[in-house]
Short mmCIF file of C-alpha atoms and ligand atoms in Angstrom, two decimals:
data_model
loop_
_atom_site.label_atom_id
_atom_site.label_comp_id
_atom_site.label_asym_id
_atom_site.label_seq_id
_atom_site.Cartn_x
_atom_site.Cartn_y
_atom_site.Cartn_z
CA MET A 1 5.32 1.09 33.29
CA VAL A 2 8.32 -0.24 31.46
CA ASN A 3 11.06 2.32 30.81
CA LEU A 4 12.23 1.24 27.35
CA ARG A 5 15.78 2.55 27.16
CA ILE A 6 17.04 0.62 24.15
CA PRO A 7 18.32 2.62 21.13
CA GLY A 8 15.19 1.98 19.05
CA PRO A 9 12.43 1.24 18.95
CA ILE A 10 11.89 4.16 21.27
CA PRO A 11 8.80 4.82 23.42
CA VAL A 12 6.18 6.42 21.25
CA ASN A 13 3.87 9.14 22.57
CA ASP A 14 0.13 8.39 22.89
CA ASP A 15 -0.98 10.87 20.18
CA ILE A 16 1.25 9.14 17.67
CA LEU A 17 -0.08 5.70 18.71
CA GLU A 18 -3.62 7.05 18.34
CA ALA A 19 -2.83 8.38 14.84
CA MET A 20 -1.88 4.84 13.93
CA GLY A 21 -5.40 3.77 14.75
CA THR A 22 -6.89 5.99 12.01
CA PRO A 23 -9.10 3.95 9.65
CA MET A 24 -7.43 2.82 6.44
CA ILE A 25 -7.62 4.89 3.27
CA ASN A 26 -6.92 4.15 -0.38
CA HIS A 27 -3.16 4.41 -0.80
CA ARG A 28 -3.80 5.32 -4.47
CA GLY A 29 -6.39 7.97 -3.72
CA ALA A 30 -6.32 11.77 -3.33
CA GLU A 31 -6.14 11.73 0.45
CA PHE A 32 -3.00 9.56 0.48
CA LYS A 33 -1.43 11.66 -2.26
CA GLU A 34 -1.77 14.72 -0.02
CA ILE A 35 -0.12 12.90 2.91
CA LEU A 36 2.67 11.56 0.67
CA TYR A 37 3.54 15.01 -0.72
CA ARG A 38 3.23 16.74 2.66
CA THR A 39 5.41 14.21 4.53
CA THR A 40 7.99 14.08 1.76
CA ASP A 41 8.34 17.89 1.73
CA ARG A 42 8.79 17.87 5.47
CA LEU A 43 11.26 15.01 5.38
CA LYS A 44 13.33 17.11 3.01
CA LYS A 45 13.43 19.86 5.61
CA VAL A 46 14.68 17.43 8.24
CA PHE A 47 17.31 15.99 5.87
CA SER A 48 18.18 19.59 4.95
CA THR A 49 18.02 18.78 1.30
CA ARG A 50 16.51 19.61 -2.07
CA ASN A 51 17.41 16.12 -3.25
CA ASP A 52 14.72 13.50 -3.76
CA VAL A 53 13.58 11.76 -0.57
CA TYR A 54 11.63 8.53 -0.70
CA ILE A 55 9.64 6.63 1.91
CA ILE A 56 10.11 2.86 1.95
CA THR A 57 7.95 0.48 3.94
CA GLY A 58 10.72 -1.50 5.55
CA SER A 59 13.26 -1.19 8.36
CA GLY A 60 16.44 0.80 8.22
CA THR A 61 18.35 -2.05 6.64
CA SER A 62 16.07 -1.86 3.57
CA ALA A 63 17.28 1.72 3.01
CA MET A 64 20.92 0.60 3.46
CA GLU A 65 20.35 -2.09 0.86
CA ALA A 66 18.64 0.46 -1.40
CA ALA A 67 21.72 2.72 -1.13
CA VAL A 68 23.92 -0.11 -2.41
CA VAL A 69 21.71 -1.67 -5.11
CA ASN A 70 20.74 1.67 -6.69
CA THR A 71 24.23 3.15 -7.05
CA LEU A 72 26.69 0.23 -7.55
CA SER A 73 27.11 -2.67 -9.92
CA PRO A 74 28.59 -6.11 -9.25
CA GLY A 75 32.34 -5.76 -9.54
CA ASP A 76 32.39 -2.03 -8.61
CA LYS A 77 34.91 -1.24 -5.90
CA ALA A 78 33.64 0.51 -2.75
CA ILE A 79 35.29 1.41 0.54
CA ASN A 80 33.32 0.69 3.70
CA ALA A 81 34.61 2.81 6.60
CA THR A 82 33.22 0.93 9.56
CA VAL A 83 33.41 1.52 13.31
CA GLY A 84 31.01 -1.13 14.52
CA VAL A 85 28.35 -3.77 13.88
CA PHE A 86 26.07 -1.63 11.74
CA GLY A 87 29.00 -0.35 9.71
CA ASN A 88 29.95 -3.95 9.12
CA ARG A 89 26.42 -4.63 7.91
CA PHE A 90 26.87 -2.07 5.09
CA GLY A 91 29.89 -4.12 4.01
CA ILE A 92 28.02 -7.45 4.26
CA ILE A 93 25.15 -6.10 2.12
CA SER A 94 27.44 -4.86 -0.61
CA GLU A 95 29.52 -8.04 -0.69
CA ARG A 96 26.33 -10.08 -0.96
CA TYR A 97 25.58 -8.08 -4.13
CA GLY A 98 29.02 -8.69 -5.64
CA VAL A 99 30.62 -5.34 -4.80
CA ASP A 100 34.45 -5.49 -4.64
CA LEU A 101 34.61 -4.41 -1.01
CA VAL A 102 37.50 -2.66 0.68
CA SER A 103 36.71 -3.00 4.36
CA LEU A 104 38.31 -0.17 6.31
CA GLU A 105 37.76 -1.25 9.91
CA PHE A 106 38.37 0.97 12.90
CA PRO A 107 38.48 -0.47 16.43
CA PHE A 108 35.13 -0.62 18.23
CA GLY A 109 34.80 2.52 20.39
CA SER A 110 36.74 4.77 18.05
CA ASP A 111 35.64 6.85 15.08
CA VAL A 112 36.82 7.08 11.48
CA ASP A 113 40.41 8.49 11.29
CA LEU A 114 40.56 10.89 8.34
CA ASP A 115 44.19 10.22 7.45
CA ILE A 116 43.63 6.47 7.38
CA LEU A 117 40.61 7.08 5.14
CA ARG A 118 42.73 9.28 2.85
CA ASN A 119 45.42 6.56 2.69
CA CYS A 120 42.76 4.04 1.73
CA LEU A 121 41.35 6.35 -0.94
CA ASN A 122 44.92 6.85 -2.29
CA ALA A 123 45.49 3.11 -2.37
CA ASN A 124 42.17 2.54 -4.18
CA PRO A 125 41.81 5.26 -6.78
CA ASP A 126 39.31 3.11 -8.70
CA ALA A 127 36.86 3.00 -5.76
CA LYS A 128 33.48 4.35 -6.80
CA ALA A 129 31.91 5.01 -3.43
CA VAL A 130 32.57 5.28 0.30
CA MET A 131 30.03 3.92 2.75
CA VAL A 132 29.95 5.21 6.30
CA THR A 133 27.76 5.16 9.43
CA HIS A 134 27.03 8.57 10.86
CA ASN A 135 26.09 7.34 14.32
CA GLU A 136 27.22 3.81 15.20
CA THR A 137 24.54 2.58 17.56
CA SER A 138 26.40 -0.59 18.46
CA THR A 139 29.31 1.34 20.07
CA GLY A 140 27.72 4.69 20.92
CA VAL A 141 30.07 6.60 18.64
CA THR A 142 29.24 9.52 16.35
CA ASN A 143 31.57 9.97 13.38
CA ASN A 144 32.43 13.47 12.22
CA LEU A 145 30.37 13.07 9.07
CA GLU A 146 30.95 16.60 7.88
CA ALA A 147 34.74 16.07 7.88
CA ILE A 148 34.47 12.59 6.37
CA ALA A 149 32.19 13.90 3.60
CA SER A 150 34.58 16.71 2.91
CA VAL A 151 37.42 14.23 2.34
CA VAL A 152 35.27 11.92 0.20
CA LYS A 153 33.63 14.62 -1.90
CA LYS A 154 36.00 17.58 -2.03
CA GLU A 155 39.34 15.76 -1.97
CA TYR A 156 38.44 12.56 -3.85
CA ASP A 157 35.10 13.22 -5.57
CA LYS A 158 33.57 9.82 -4.77
CA LEU A 159 30.00 8.87 -4.07
CA ILE A 160 29.19 8.84 -0.35
CA LEU A 161 26.51 6.52 1.02
CA VAL A 162 25.52 7.29 4.58
CA ASP A 163 23.79 5.20 7.25
CA GLY A 164 22.04 7.95 9.17
CA ILE A 165 19.60 5.55 10.81
CA SER A 166 20.23 6.60 14.41
CA SER A 167 21.20 10.19 13.60
CA VAL A 168 18.88 11.90 11.15
CA CYS A 169 16.31 13.97 13.05
CA SER A 170 18.40 13.72 16.24
CA LEU A 171 21.91 14.94 15.35
CA PRO A 172 22.83 17.74 12.97
CA LEU A 173 23.18 16.40 9.42
CA GLU A 174 23.27 18.64 6.36
CA THR A 175 22.60 16.56 3.29
CA ASP A 176 23.14 19.30 0.69
CA GLU A 177 25.83 21.35 2.37
CA TRP A 178 27.92 18.19 3.06
CA GLU A 179 27.13 16.82 -0.44
CA LEU A 180 25.79 13.50 0.86
CA ASP A 181 24.68 11.42 -2.09
CA VAL A 182 22.52 8.87 -0.27
CA VAL A 183 21.34 9.08 3.35
CA ALA A 184 19.32 6.22 4.86
CA THR A 185 17.33 6.42 8.09
CA ALA A 186 14.46 4.65 9.86
CA SER A 187 11.28 5.61 11.71
CA GLN A 188 11.90 3.86 15.06
CA LYS A 189 14.78 6.18 16.03
CA GLY A 190 14.67 9.95 16.53
CA TRP A 191 11.49 10.32 14.50
CA MET A 192 9.33 9.39 17.52
CA LEU A 193 7.61 6.69 15.53
CA PRO A 194 7.17 2.92 15.66
CA PRO A 195 9.33 0.78 13.33
CA GLY A 196 8.00 0.26 9.81
CA LEU A 197 9.26 3.04 7.60
CA ALA A 198 12.66 3.92 6.17
CA PHE A 199 13.56 7.22 4.47
CA ILE A 200 16.25 7.69 1.87
CA SER A 201 17.61 10.76 0.13
CA PHE A 202 19.07 10.52 -3.34
CA SER A 203 21.26 13.18 -4.96
CA GLU A 204 21.62 13.91 -8.65
CA ARG A 205 24.96 12.20 -8.57
CA ALA A 206 23.24 9.19 -7.05
CA TRP A 207 20.77 9.22 -9.95
CA GLU A 208 23.71 9.28 -12.40
CA ALA A 209 25.13 6.27 -10.62
CA HIS A 210 21.72 4.63 -10.80
CA SER A 211 21.67 5.05 -14.58
CA GLN A 212 24.99 3.19 -14.82
CA SER A 213 24.13 0.52 -12.27
CA ASN A 214 23.08 -2.92 -13.36
CA MET A 215 22.53 -4.39 -9.90
CA PRO A 216 19.46 -6.63 -9.68
CA ARG A 217 16.70 -4.84 -7.74
CA PHE A 218 12.95 -4.75 -7.62
CA TYR A 219 11.24 -3.71 -4.35
CA LEU A 220 14.06 -1.27 -3.66
CA ASP A 221 14.45 0.20 -7.15
CA MET A 222 14.40 3.97 -6.53
CA ALA A 223 13.37 4.54 -10.15
CA GLU A 224 10.00 3.00 -9.29
CA TYR A 225 9.65 5.24 -6.23
CA LYS A 226 10.43 8.25 -8.41
CA ARG A 227 8.02 7.22 -11.13
CA TYR A 228 5.16 6.66 -8.74
CA TYR A 229 5.91 9.74 -6.73
CA GLU A 230 5.21 11.82 -9.77
CA ILE A 231 1.58 10.57 -9.72
CA GLY A 232 1.33 10.90 -5.93
CA GLN A 233 1.56 7.23 -5.06
CA PRO A 234 3.96 4.78 -3.49
CA PRO A 235 5.05 1.93 -5.81
CA PHE A 236 3.80 -0.76 -3.43
CA THR A 237 1.22 -0.91 -0.64
CA PRO A 238 2.74 1.18 2.16
CA SER A 239 2.24 0.93 5.89
CA VAL A 240 -0.69 3.32 5.83
CA SER A 241 -0.85 3.33 9.66
CA CYS A 242 2.78 4.38 9.90
CA MET A 243 2.14 7.10 7.36
CA PHE A 244 -0.60 8.61 9.56
CA ALA A 245 1.86 8.54 12.45
CA LEU A 246 4.64 10.10 10.30
CA ASP A 247 2.34 12.88 9.21
CA LEU A 248 1.64 13.86 12.81
CA ALA A 249 5.24 13.40 14.02
CA LEU A 250 6.60 15.60 11.22
CA GLN A 251 4.07 18.31 12.07
CA GLN A 252 5.43 18.24 15.67
CA ILE A 253 9.04 18.14 14.49
CA ILE A 254 8.62 21.12 12.18
CA ASP A 255 6.71 23.04 14.89
CA GLU A 256 9.51 22.44 17.40
CA GLY A 257 12.33 23.25 14.94
CA MET A 258 15.49 21.30 14.21
CA GLY A 259 17.69 23.56 16.34
CA SER A 260 15.68 22.77 19.45
CA ILE A 261 15.65 19.04 18.64
CA PHE A 262 19.42 18.91 18.21
CA GLU A 263 19.95 20.86 21.38
CA ARG A 264 17.64 18.52 23.35
CA HIS A 265 19.59 15.50 22.13
CA ALA A 266 22.94 17.13 22.98
CA SER A 267 21.64 17.96 26.43
CA ILE A 268 20.19 14.48 27.20
CA GLY A 269 23.39 12.86 25.92
CA ARG A 270 25.52 14.92 28.26
CA TYR A 271 23.09 14.28 31.12
CA THR A 272 23.31 10.50 30.55
CA ARG A 273 27.12 10.44 30.31
CA ASP A 274 27.47 12.59 33.43
CA GLY A 275 25.16 10.32 35.34
CA ILE A 276 26.98 7.16 34.19
CA THR A 277 30.35 8.65 35.17
CA LYS A 278 29.03 9.66 38.59
CA LEU A 279 28.08 6.00 39.22
CA GLY A 280 31.75 5.12 38.73
CA LEU A 281 31.15 3.53 35.29
CA ARG A 282 33.01 4.29 32.10
CA ILE A 283 31.51 5.17 28.76
CA PHE A 284 32.72 2.80 26.01
CA PRO A 285 33.80 5.31 23.30
CA VAL A 286 37.48 6.13 23.54
CA SER A 287 36.77 9.81 24.09
CA ASP A 288 33.85 11.90 25.27
CA SER A 289 34.12 14.09 22.12
CA ILE A 290 32.88 11.21 19.91
CA ALA A 291 30.26 9.86 22.32
CA SER A 292 26.82 9.69 20.75
CA ASN A 293 23.94 11.92 21.84
CA THR A 294 21.37 9.31 20.76
CA CYS A 295 22.80 6.21 22.42
CA THR A 296 25.25 5.82 25.30
CA ALA A 297 27.37 2.70 25.37
CA VAL A 298 28.76 1.81 28.81
CA THR A 299 31.59 -0.61 29.59
CA VAL A 300 30.58 -3.47 31.89
CA PRO A 301 33.18 -3.36 34.67
CA GLU A 302 35.66 -6.22 34.76
CA GLY A 303 34.31 -9.27 36.55
CA LEU A 304 30.63 -8.26 36.39
CA ASP A 305 28.00 -10.23 34.51
CA GLY A 306 26.44 -7.89 31.89
CA SER A 307 23.46 -10.17 31.25
CA LYS A 308 22.68 -10.38 35.00
CA LEU A 309 22.82 -6.57 35.17
CA MET A 310 20.34 -6.24 32.34
CA SER A 311 17.96 -8.90 33.65
CA LYS A 312 17.90 -7.37 37.14
CA MET A 313 17.26 -3.95 35.63
CA ARG A 314 14.36 -5.41 33.67
CA GLU A 315 12.85 -7.65 36.34
CA ASP A 316 13.40 -5.54 39.52
CA HIS A 317 13.09 -2.05 38.03
CA GLN A 318 11.25 -2.35 34.70
CA VAL A 319 14.17 -0.59 32.91
CA VAL A 320 14.97 -2.24 29.59
CA LEU A 321 18.56 -1.76 28.47
CA ALA A 322 20.28 -3.08 25.37
CA GLY A 323 23.27 -5.36 25.52
CA GLY A 324 26.40 -5.38 23.37
CA GLN A 325 26.25 -6.94 19.89
CA ALA A 326 28.67 -9.37 18.27
CA SER A 327 32.06 -9.29 20.00
CA LEU A 328 30.70 -6.67 22.45
CA ASN A 329 28.16 -9.12 23.87
CA GLY A 330 28.56 -9.01 27.69
CA LYS A 331 31.19 -6.28 27.50
CA ILE A 332 28.95 -3.25 27.21
CA PHE A 333 25.34 -2.20 27.73
CA ARG A 334 23.57 0.58 25.92
CA LEU A 335 21.05 3.23 26.86
CA GLY A 336 19.00 4.94 24.20
CA HIS A 337 17.97 8.60 24.47
CA MET A 338 16.37 9.55 21.15
CA GLY A 339 13.12 11.33 20.45
CA THR A 340 11.43 12.98 23.36
CA THR A 341 13.42 11.27 26.14
CA LYS A 342 13.25 13.31 29.34
CA GLU A 343 15.87 13.67 32.04
CA SER A 344 13.47 11.90 34.41
CA ASP A 345 13.47 8.83 32.12
CA ILE A 346 17.27 8.70 32.25
CA GLN A 347 17.39 9.44 35.97
CA GLU A 348 15.05 6.53 36.65
CA ALA A 349 17.46 4.24 34.81
CA LEU A 350 20.47 5.72 36.66
CA ASP A 351 18.72 5.32 40.04
CA ALA A 352 18.01 1.69 39.20
CA LEU A 353 21.61 1.10 38.16
CA GLU A 354 22.78 2.56 41.46
CA ILE A 355 20.80 -0.15 43.26
CA VAL A 356 21.59 -3.03 40.92
CA LEU A 357 25.31 -2.48 40.48
CA PRO A 358 26.33 -3.32 44.07
CA GLU A 359 23.86 -6.25 44.05
CA ILE A 360 25.83 -7.87 41.23
CA GLY A 361 29.17 -7.23 42.89
CA PHE A 362 30.28 -3.76 41.72
CA ARG A 363 32.52 -2.12 44.31
CA GLY A 364 33.14 1.18 42.45
CA THR A 365 36.26 2.22 40.61
N1 PMP B 401 22.29 1.14 11.26
C1 PMP B 401 22.22 1.70 12.47
C2 PMP B 401 23.22 2.77 12.83
C3 PMP B 401 21.23 1.31 13.36
O1 PMP B 401 21.15 1.84 14.58
C4 PMP B 401 20.36 0.27 13.03
C5 PMP B 401 19.25 -0.21 13.96
N2 PMP B 401 19.66 -0.35 15.26
C6 PMP B 401 20.45 -0.28 11.76
C7 PMP B 401 21.44 0.17 10.88
C8 PMP B 401 19.54 -1.37 11.29
O2 PMP B 401 18.26 -0.86 11.17
P1 PMP B 401 16.95 -1.79 11.18
O3 PMP B 401 17.06 -2.67 12.37
O4 PMP B 401 15.83 -0.77 11.25
O5 PMP B 401 16.97 -2.52 9.92
#
């Protein structure tokens, strides 16, 4: 069997796949209404929020786009604190919609520096919002979102729009306590689900921003999701199959408890980094303290061919790794460990690496 070790989509357990095979139901009927309300209430528990949470049929990027088009207007200034490819995407989306973007870029492998962020907020007092990625999957770095949110909300009182796509349901995130206005995430990550759904939380302050926003929007207009939610329906035809899967996954998530889920991710993250280091490889983030517990990025040693490494892992050992994106192509590879990843899944990948590395010329450090 293939050991899919990319940072999403993640391997999905059989009971979830079976739930997806449930016969279709009327998405505007009583049965669906029950599923919609039950899953939304449970999503709120995972987001740790009393804010509205909506389910979008779309990938994570749809929820990022929703964050932008529902809170900002063309010409509004926004600061995008980015530490990688997905952070950059938040900037690209907002520029495409005419936002006056201040791109605050940190080197790949590092996290957001709070003093630099403060300087940027001081230099741009008219900025309406700050966008930030909680867990940057392209570099394997987790930002200290609690500290960032404290600066943005308590010190500067700006809107904060969060990409929590590879963090929510895997890493601790407190929507209400940290005053996060919009949090976007997607089903193919820690939720143990196939791709297809995105979830987004929306604070009262976000709703205020929505009432002032004149951004063009249709499919992603949160006002439509709110209006339809009140009658127990989604605004558009949803992925009914994914909703069956979500219903079951959330039952399992609530039964296990968030504390246990966070601890499992912390533990598998440590296990992965320890194993990588023991092989003589280096993790890509500049320090272990910011290394992600959902995705480990590993530096390809000087002189080695990263794509050869990945193809040998895939062809000879059925372990599928992810490469580096954009300027990191060939320079890093990434191993995902979200959802119910077991130590044995990671060990299998580490064992394969131990065989493949010398085959492609690695002589140790
Ligand atoms: N942001 C982050 C942090 C991600 O990990 C991803 C997916 N890898 C995305 C955004 C984009 O999500 P999607 O591919 O579901 O649109």
